[in-house]
Coordinates of C-alpha atoms and ligand atoms in Angstrom, one line a residue:
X1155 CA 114.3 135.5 56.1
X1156 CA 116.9 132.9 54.5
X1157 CA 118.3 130.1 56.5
X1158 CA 121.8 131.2 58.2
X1159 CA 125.0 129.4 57.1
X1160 CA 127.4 129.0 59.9
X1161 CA 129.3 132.0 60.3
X1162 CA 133.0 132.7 61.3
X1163 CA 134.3 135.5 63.0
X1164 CA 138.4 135.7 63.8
X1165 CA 140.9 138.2 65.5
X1166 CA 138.1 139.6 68.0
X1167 CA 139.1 140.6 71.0
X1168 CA 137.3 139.4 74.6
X1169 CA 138.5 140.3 77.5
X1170 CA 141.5 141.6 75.9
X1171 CA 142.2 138.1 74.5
X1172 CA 142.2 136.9 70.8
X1173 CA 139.4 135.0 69.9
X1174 CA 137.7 133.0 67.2
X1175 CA 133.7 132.7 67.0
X1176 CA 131.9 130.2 64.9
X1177 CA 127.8 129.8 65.0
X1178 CA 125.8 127.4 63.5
X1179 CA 121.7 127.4 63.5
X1180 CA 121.6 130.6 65.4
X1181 CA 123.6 129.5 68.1
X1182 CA 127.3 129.9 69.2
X1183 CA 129.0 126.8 68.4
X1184 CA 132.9 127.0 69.3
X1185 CA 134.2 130.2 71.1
X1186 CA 137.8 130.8 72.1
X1187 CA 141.2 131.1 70.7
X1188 CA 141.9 128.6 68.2
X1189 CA 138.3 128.4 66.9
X1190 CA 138.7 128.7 63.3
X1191 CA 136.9 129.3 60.0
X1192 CA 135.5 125.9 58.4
X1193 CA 135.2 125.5 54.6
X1194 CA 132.0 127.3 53.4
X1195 CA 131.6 129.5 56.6
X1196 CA 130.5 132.9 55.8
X1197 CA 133.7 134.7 57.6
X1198 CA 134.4 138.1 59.3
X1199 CA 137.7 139.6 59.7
X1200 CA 137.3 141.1 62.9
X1201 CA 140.9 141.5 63.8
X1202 CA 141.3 143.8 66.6
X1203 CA 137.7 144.4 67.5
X1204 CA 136.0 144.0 70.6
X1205 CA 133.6 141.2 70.9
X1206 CA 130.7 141.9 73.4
X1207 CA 127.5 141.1 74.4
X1208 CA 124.5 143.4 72.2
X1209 CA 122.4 146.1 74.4
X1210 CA 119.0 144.7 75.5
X1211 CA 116.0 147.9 75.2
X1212 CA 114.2 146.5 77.9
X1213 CA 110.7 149.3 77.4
X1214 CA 110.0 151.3 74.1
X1215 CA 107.1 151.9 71.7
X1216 CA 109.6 151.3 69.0
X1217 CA 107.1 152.8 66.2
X1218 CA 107.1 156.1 67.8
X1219 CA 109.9 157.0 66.0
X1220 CA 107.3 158.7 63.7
X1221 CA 106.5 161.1 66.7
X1222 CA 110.2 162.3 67.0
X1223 CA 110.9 166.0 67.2
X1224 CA 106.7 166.1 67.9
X1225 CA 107.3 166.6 71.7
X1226 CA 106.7 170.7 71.8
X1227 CA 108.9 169.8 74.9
X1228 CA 105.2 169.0 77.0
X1229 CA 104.8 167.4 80.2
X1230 CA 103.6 163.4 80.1
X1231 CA 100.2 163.8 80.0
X1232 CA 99.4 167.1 78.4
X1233 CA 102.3 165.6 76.1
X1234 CA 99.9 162.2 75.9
X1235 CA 96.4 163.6 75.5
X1236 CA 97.7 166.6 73.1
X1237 CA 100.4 165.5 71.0
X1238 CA 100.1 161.6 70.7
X1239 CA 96.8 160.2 71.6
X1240 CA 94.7 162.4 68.5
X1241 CA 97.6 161.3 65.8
X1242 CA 97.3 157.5 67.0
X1243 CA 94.0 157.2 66.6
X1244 CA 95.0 158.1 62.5
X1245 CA 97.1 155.4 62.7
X1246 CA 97.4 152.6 59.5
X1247 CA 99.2 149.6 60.3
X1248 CA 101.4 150.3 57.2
X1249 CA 102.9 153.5 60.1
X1250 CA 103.6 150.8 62.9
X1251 CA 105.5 148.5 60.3
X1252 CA 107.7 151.5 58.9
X1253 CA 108.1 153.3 62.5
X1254 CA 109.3 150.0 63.6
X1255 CA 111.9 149.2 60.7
X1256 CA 113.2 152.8 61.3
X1257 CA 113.5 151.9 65.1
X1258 CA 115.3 148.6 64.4
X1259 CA 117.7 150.5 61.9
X1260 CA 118.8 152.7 64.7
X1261 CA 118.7 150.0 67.3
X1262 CA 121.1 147.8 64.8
X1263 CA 123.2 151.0 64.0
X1264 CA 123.5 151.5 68.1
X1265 CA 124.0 148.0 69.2
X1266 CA 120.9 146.6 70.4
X1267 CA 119.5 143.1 69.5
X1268 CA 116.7 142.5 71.9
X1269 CA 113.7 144.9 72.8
X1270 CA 110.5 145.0 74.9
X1271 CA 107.9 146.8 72.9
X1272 CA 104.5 148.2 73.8
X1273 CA 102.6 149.5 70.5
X1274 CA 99.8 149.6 68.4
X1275 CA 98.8 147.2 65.2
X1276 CA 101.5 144.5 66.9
X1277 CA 101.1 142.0 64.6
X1278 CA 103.0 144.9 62.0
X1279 CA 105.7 146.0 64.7
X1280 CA 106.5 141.6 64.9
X1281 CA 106.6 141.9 61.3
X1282 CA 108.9 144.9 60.9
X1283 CA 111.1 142.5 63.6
X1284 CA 111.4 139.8 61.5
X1285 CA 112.1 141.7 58.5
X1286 CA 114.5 143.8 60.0
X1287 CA 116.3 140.3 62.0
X1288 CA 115.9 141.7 65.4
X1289 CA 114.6 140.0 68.3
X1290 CA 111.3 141.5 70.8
X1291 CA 109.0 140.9 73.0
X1292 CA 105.8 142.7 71.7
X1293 CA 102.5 143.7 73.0
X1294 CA 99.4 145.8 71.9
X1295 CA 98.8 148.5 74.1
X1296 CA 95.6 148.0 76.9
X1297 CA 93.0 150.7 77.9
X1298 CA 89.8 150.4 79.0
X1299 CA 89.8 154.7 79.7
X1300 CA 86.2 154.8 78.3
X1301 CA 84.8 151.9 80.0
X1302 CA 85.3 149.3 77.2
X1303 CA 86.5 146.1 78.9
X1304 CA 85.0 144.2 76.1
X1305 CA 86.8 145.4 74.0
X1306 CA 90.6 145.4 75.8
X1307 CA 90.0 141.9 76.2
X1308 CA 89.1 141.3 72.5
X1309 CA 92.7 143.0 71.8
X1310 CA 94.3 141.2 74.2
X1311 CA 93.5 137.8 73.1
X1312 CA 93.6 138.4 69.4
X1313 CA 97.0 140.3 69.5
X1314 CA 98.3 137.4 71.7
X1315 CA 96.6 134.9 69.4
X1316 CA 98.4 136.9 66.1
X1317 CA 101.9 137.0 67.5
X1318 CA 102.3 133.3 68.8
X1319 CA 102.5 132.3 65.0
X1320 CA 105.3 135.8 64.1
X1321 CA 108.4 133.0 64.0
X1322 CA 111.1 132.6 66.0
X1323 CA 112.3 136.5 66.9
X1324 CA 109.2 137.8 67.8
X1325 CA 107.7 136.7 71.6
X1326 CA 104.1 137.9 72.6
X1327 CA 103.3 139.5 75.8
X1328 CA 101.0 141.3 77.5
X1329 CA 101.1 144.9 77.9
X1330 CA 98.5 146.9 79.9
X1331 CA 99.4 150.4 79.4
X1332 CA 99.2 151.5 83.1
X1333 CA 97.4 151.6 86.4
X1334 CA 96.0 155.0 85.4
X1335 CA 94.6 153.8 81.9
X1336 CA 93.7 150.4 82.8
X1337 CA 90.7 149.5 85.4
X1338 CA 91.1 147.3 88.5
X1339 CA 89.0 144.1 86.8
X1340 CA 90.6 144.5 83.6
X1341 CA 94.1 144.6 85.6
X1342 CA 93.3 141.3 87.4
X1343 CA 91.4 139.8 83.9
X1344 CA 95.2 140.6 82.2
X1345 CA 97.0 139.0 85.2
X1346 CA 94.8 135.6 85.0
X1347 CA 95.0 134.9 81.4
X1348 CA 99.1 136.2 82.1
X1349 CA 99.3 133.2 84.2
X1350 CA 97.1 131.0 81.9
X1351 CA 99.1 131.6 78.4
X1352 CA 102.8 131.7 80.3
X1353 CA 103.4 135.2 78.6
X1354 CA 105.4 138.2 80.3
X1355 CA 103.6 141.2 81.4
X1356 CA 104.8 144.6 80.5
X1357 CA 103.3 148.1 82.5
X1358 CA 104.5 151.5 83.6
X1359 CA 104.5 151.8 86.6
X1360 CA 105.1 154.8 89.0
X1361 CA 106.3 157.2 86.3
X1362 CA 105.0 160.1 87.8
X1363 CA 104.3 161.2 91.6
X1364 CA 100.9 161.8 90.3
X1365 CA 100.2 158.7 89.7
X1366 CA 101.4 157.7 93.1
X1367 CA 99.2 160.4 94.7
X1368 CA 96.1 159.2 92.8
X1369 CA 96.6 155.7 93.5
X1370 CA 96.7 156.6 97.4
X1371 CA 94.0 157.9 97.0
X1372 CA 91.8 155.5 95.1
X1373 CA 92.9 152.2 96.7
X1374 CA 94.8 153.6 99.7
X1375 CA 97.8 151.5 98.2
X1376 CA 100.9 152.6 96.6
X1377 CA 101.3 151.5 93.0
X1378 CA 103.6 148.3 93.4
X1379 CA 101.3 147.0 96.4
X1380 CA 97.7 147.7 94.2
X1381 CA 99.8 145.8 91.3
X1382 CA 100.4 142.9 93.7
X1383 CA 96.9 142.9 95.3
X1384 CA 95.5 142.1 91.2
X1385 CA 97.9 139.5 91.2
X1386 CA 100.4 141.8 88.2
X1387 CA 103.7 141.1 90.2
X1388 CA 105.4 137.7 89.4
X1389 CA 108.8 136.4 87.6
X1390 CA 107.0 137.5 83.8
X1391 CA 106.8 140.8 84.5
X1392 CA 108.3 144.4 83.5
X1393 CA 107.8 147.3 85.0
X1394 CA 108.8 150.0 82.8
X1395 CA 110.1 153.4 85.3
X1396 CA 109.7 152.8 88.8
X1397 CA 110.7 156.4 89.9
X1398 CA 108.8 156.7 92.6
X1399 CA 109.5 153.4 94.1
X1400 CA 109.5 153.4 97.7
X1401 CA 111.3 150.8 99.8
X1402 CA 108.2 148.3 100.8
X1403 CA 107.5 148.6 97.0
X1404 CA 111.3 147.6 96.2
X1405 CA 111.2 144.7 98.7
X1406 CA 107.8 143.2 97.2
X1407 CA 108.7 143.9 93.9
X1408 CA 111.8 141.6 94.6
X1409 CA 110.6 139.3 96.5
X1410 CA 107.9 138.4 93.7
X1411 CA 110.7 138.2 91.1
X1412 CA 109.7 141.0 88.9
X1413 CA 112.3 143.4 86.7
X1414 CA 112.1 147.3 86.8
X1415 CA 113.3 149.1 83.6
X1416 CA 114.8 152.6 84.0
X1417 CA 114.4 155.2 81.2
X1418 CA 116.4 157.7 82.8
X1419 CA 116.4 160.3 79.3
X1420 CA 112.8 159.8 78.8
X1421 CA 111.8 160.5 82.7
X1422 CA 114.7 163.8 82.3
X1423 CA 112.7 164.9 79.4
X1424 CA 109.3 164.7 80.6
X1425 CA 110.8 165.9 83.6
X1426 CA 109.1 163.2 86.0
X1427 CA 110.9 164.9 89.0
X1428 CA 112.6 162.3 90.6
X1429 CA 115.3 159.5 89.8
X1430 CA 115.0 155.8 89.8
X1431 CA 116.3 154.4 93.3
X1432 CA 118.8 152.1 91.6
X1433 CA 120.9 151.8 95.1
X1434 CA 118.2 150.7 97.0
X1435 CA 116.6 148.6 94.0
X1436 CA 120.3 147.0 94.0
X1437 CA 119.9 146.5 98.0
X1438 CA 116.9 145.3 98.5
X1439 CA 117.8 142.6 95.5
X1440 CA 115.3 144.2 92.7
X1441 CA 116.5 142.9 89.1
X1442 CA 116.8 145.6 86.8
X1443 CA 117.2 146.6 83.0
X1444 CA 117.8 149.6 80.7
X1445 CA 115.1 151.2 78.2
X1446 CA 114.8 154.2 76.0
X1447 CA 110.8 154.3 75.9
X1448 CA 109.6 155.4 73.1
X1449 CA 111.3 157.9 70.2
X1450 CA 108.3 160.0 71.1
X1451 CA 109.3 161.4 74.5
X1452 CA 112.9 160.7 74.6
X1453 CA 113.9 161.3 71.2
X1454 CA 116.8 158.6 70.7
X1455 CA 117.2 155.2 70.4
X1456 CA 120.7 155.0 71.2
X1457 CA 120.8 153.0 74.2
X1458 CA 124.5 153.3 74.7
X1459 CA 124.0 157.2 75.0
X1460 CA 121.4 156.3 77.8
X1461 CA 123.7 154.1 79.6
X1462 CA 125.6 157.2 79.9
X1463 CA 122.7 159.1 81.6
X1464 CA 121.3 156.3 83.8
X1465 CA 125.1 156.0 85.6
X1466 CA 125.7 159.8 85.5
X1467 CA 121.7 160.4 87.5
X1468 CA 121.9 157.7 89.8
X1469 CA 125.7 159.2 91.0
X1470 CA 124.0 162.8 90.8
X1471 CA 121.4 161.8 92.8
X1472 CA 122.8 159.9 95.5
X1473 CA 125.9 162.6 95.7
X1474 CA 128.1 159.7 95.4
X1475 CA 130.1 159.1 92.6
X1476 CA 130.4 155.5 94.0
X1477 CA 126.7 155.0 93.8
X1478 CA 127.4 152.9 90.6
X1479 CA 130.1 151.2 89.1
X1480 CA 130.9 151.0 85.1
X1481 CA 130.7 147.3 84.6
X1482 CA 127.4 146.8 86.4
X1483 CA 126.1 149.3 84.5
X1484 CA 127.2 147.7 81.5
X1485 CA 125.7 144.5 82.9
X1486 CA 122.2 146.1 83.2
X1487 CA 122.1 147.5 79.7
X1488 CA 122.6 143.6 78.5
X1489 CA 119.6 142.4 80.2
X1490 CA 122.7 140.2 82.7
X1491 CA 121.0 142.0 85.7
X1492 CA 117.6 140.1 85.1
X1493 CA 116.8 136.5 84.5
X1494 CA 113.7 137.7 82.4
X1495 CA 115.6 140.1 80.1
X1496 CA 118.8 138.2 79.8
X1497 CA 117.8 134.7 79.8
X1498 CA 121.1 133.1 80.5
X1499 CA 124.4 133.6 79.7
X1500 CA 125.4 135.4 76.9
X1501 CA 127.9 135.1 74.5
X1502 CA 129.4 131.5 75.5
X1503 CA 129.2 127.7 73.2
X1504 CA 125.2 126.9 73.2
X1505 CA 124.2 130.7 73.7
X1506 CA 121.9 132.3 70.7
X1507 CA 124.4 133.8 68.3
X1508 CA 123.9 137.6 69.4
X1509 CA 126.6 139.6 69.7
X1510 CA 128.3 143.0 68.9
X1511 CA 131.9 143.5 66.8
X1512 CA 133.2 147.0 67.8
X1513 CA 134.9 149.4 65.6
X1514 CA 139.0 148.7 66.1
X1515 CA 139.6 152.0 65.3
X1516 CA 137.5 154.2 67.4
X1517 CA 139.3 156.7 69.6
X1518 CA 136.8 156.5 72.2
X1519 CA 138.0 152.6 73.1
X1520 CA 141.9 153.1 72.4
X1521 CA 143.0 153.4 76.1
X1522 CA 141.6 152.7 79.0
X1523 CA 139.4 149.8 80.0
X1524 CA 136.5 149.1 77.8
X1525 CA 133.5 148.9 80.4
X1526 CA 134.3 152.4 81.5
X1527 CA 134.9 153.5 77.8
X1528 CA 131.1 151.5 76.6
X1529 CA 129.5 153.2 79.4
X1530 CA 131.1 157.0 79.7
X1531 CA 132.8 157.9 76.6
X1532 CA 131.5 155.6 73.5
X1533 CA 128.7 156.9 71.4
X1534 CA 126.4 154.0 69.9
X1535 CA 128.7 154.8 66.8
X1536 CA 131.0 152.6 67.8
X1537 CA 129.9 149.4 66.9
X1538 CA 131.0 148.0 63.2
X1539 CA 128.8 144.8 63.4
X1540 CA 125.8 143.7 64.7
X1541 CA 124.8 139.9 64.8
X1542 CA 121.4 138.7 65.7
X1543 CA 120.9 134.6 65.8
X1544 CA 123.8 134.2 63.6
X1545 CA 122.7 137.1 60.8
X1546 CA 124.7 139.6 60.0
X1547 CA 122.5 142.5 60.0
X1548 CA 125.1 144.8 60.1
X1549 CA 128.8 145.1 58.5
X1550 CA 131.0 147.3 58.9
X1551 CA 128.9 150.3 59.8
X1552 CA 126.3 149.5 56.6
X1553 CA 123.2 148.3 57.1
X1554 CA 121.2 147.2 54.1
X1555 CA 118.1 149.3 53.0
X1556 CA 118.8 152.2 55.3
X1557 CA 117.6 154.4 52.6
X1558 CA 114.5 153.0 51.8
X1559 CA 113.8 152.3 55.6
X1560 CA 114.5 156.2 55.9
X1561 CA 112.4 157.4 53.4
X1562 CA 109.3 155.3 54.0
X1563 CA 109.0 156.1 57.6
X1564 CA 109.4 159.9 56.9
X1565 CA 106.4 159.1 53.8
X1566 CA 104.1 158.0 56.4
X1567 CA 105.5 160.6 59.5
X1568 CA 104.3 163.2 56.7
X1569 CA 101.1 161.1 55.8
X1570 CA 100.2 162.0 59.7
X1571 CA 100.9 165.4 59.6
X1572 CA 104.1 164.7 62.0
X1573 CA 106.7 165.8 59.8
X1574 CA 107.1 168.9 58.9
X1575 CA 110.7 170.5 58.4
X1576 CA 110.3 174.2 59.9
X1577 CA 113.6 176.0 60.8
X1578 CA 114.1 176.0 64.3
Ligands
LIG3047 ZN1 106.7 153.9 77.7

């Protein structure tokens, strides 16, 4: 990627005020009216359009856009052990690299600069990152299913190992891929070296009321308490669903600091059965973020079109249209309702230079006040621009390459026997 001139934006709009935005090494370096271009800025017009914070993914397996449309509309684990797990074990690194660029055009296209990814051959989903000029927090995958503890070590170390050197975008973590793939040593083995390399930890957890049941009755624990018992639940950690959460789980999970990341269309499509408690999350103090999971079992990764659903289910299922308000739901789709996801504030003199230029001229935010607007009526079309570290990745509504990002991933999709165009 080329080094970033300083870049100018003027006539956004924030909080309904005119504004001028200048960012220097990746950073924002004057923000507010009267900030103007300076001779040899790159410059954007953006007269009229909303300046806000980008969306924050917070759980996906960004590559498994190559699984779209392969659902056959399957519960999670017949969906898992029929559909997915054969094709992945196919899998080039060359498929991770082009699912991932075709996952960061949509995520650029819908607003989203920041994602926590779980997926094979991670060392070619950092890649796709940096090429595409996204930012993520990546992980390989760990099971030890057949008993291999060797070897989910092996991956863990050398995938940490391979992403520390992926440049400034990409950040490793480590990514167990749940209690009911993962054993109880290797869980505790991940949690030590966790604490040893400083990294994030990133697991589902209590996706299904199976895996609640089965966890009862294998350590006479519920999921978030066996978790905390390995030592999983600290201030680096992400734990993507949380359905099934009960309130001593919410009060732990808080008190240790951890985030939970809802994926309400994912857990409606797999049809998980229950809702995130987001209210009682929000009571007992639980920090919170948005995700899509993976193209594969949701199939979109417009995370603006999931905002919609995750206010809409947690009003539905508390029978309270109060239950959730537009601007905090706004706030958790940035990653502002968790320290880990959000890392400070956004969009102000010092901040990285992320940040989203909205279409002036879309009906969906002409009247009316713009949270409500993001979160109930705008589709991820909306946004014009998207700015990652002081890049402009996209301008206007064109992003560079699209084609060829396009193609490719639908070259290998076909290569794995995914893609195939039958009329419906
Ligand atoms: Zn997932």
């Amino acid at each position: 990627m080329s080094e970033t001139a300083a870049l100018a934006v003027s006539g956004a709009l924030l909080h309904g005020e005119r504004v001028g935005l200048r960012c220097e090494g990746g950073r924002i370096a004057a923000l507010g009216p009267g900030v103007e271009p300076r001779p040899g800025d790159e410059t954007i017009d953006a007269t009229g359009a909303p300046l806000v914070t980008p969306l924050l993914n917070g759980h996906t397996h960004a590559a498994m856009t190559l699984f779209r449309g392969s659902g056959g509309d399957l519960p999670l684990l017949p969906w898992l052990e029929e559909r997915i797990w054969p094709v992945e074990k196919r899998l080039a690194g060359e498929d991770a690299y082009w699912g991932t660029r075709l996952a960061c055009a949509e995520m650029i296209r819908s607003g989203t600069a920041r994602f926590w990814d779980m997926y094979w051959f991670p060392e070619e989903v950092a890649r796709a990152v940096g090429d595409a000029g996204l930012r993520a927090t990546v992980g390989a995958p760990l099971f030890d299913l057949d008993g291999d503890a060797e070897g989910l070590r092996e991956t863990a170390r050398t995938s940490l190992e391979r992403l520390e050197s992926c440049g400034p975008l990409v950040r490793p973590s480590l990514t167990p891929h749940s209690i009911y793939t993962v054993s109880d040593e290797s869980l505790r083995w991940v949690a030590e070296l966790a604490r040893e390399r400083r990294v994030p930890v990133h697991i589902h957890l209590s996706e299904t009321e199976r895996e609640v049941e089965d966890c009862l009755s294998a350590h006479d624990l519920r999921p978030a308490h066996y978790l905390d018992r390995l030592g999983l639940l600290g201030e680096r950690t992400v734990l993507a669903h949380g359905v099934w959460l009960d309130r001593s789980e919410l009060e732990l999970i808080a008190a240790r600091g951890c985030t939970v990341v809802s994926n309400p269309v994912a857990n409606m499509k797999l049809a998980v059965g229950g809702t995130f408690p987001y209210p009682a999350a929000r009571e007992a103090g639980v920090a919170v973020g948005l995700g899509t999971d993976g193209a594969g079992s949701n199939d979109s990764l417009d995370l603006l079109a999931d905002l919609k659903h995750f206010a809409l289910a947690q009003k539905h299922a508390a029978g309270d249209a109060t239950a959730i308000e537009a601007a905090e739901a706004w706030e958790i789709a940035t990653g502002q309702r968790s320290p880990l996801l959000g890392e400070g504030e956004p969009l102000a003199v010092g901040a990285p230079a992320d940040f989203l230029l909205l279409d002036p001229s879309a009906p969906e935010l002409a009247i009316g006040e713009l949270a409500s607007n993001l979160v109930y009526a705008a589709p991820g079309a909306v946004v014009d621009t998207t700015v990652v570290a002081g890049r402009v990745l996209m301008r206007d509504g064109e992003l560079p390459g699209l084609e060829e990002i396009v193609a490719r991933a639908a070259e290998r999709a076909r290569g794995l026997g995914l893609s195939r165009f039958v009329a419906p």
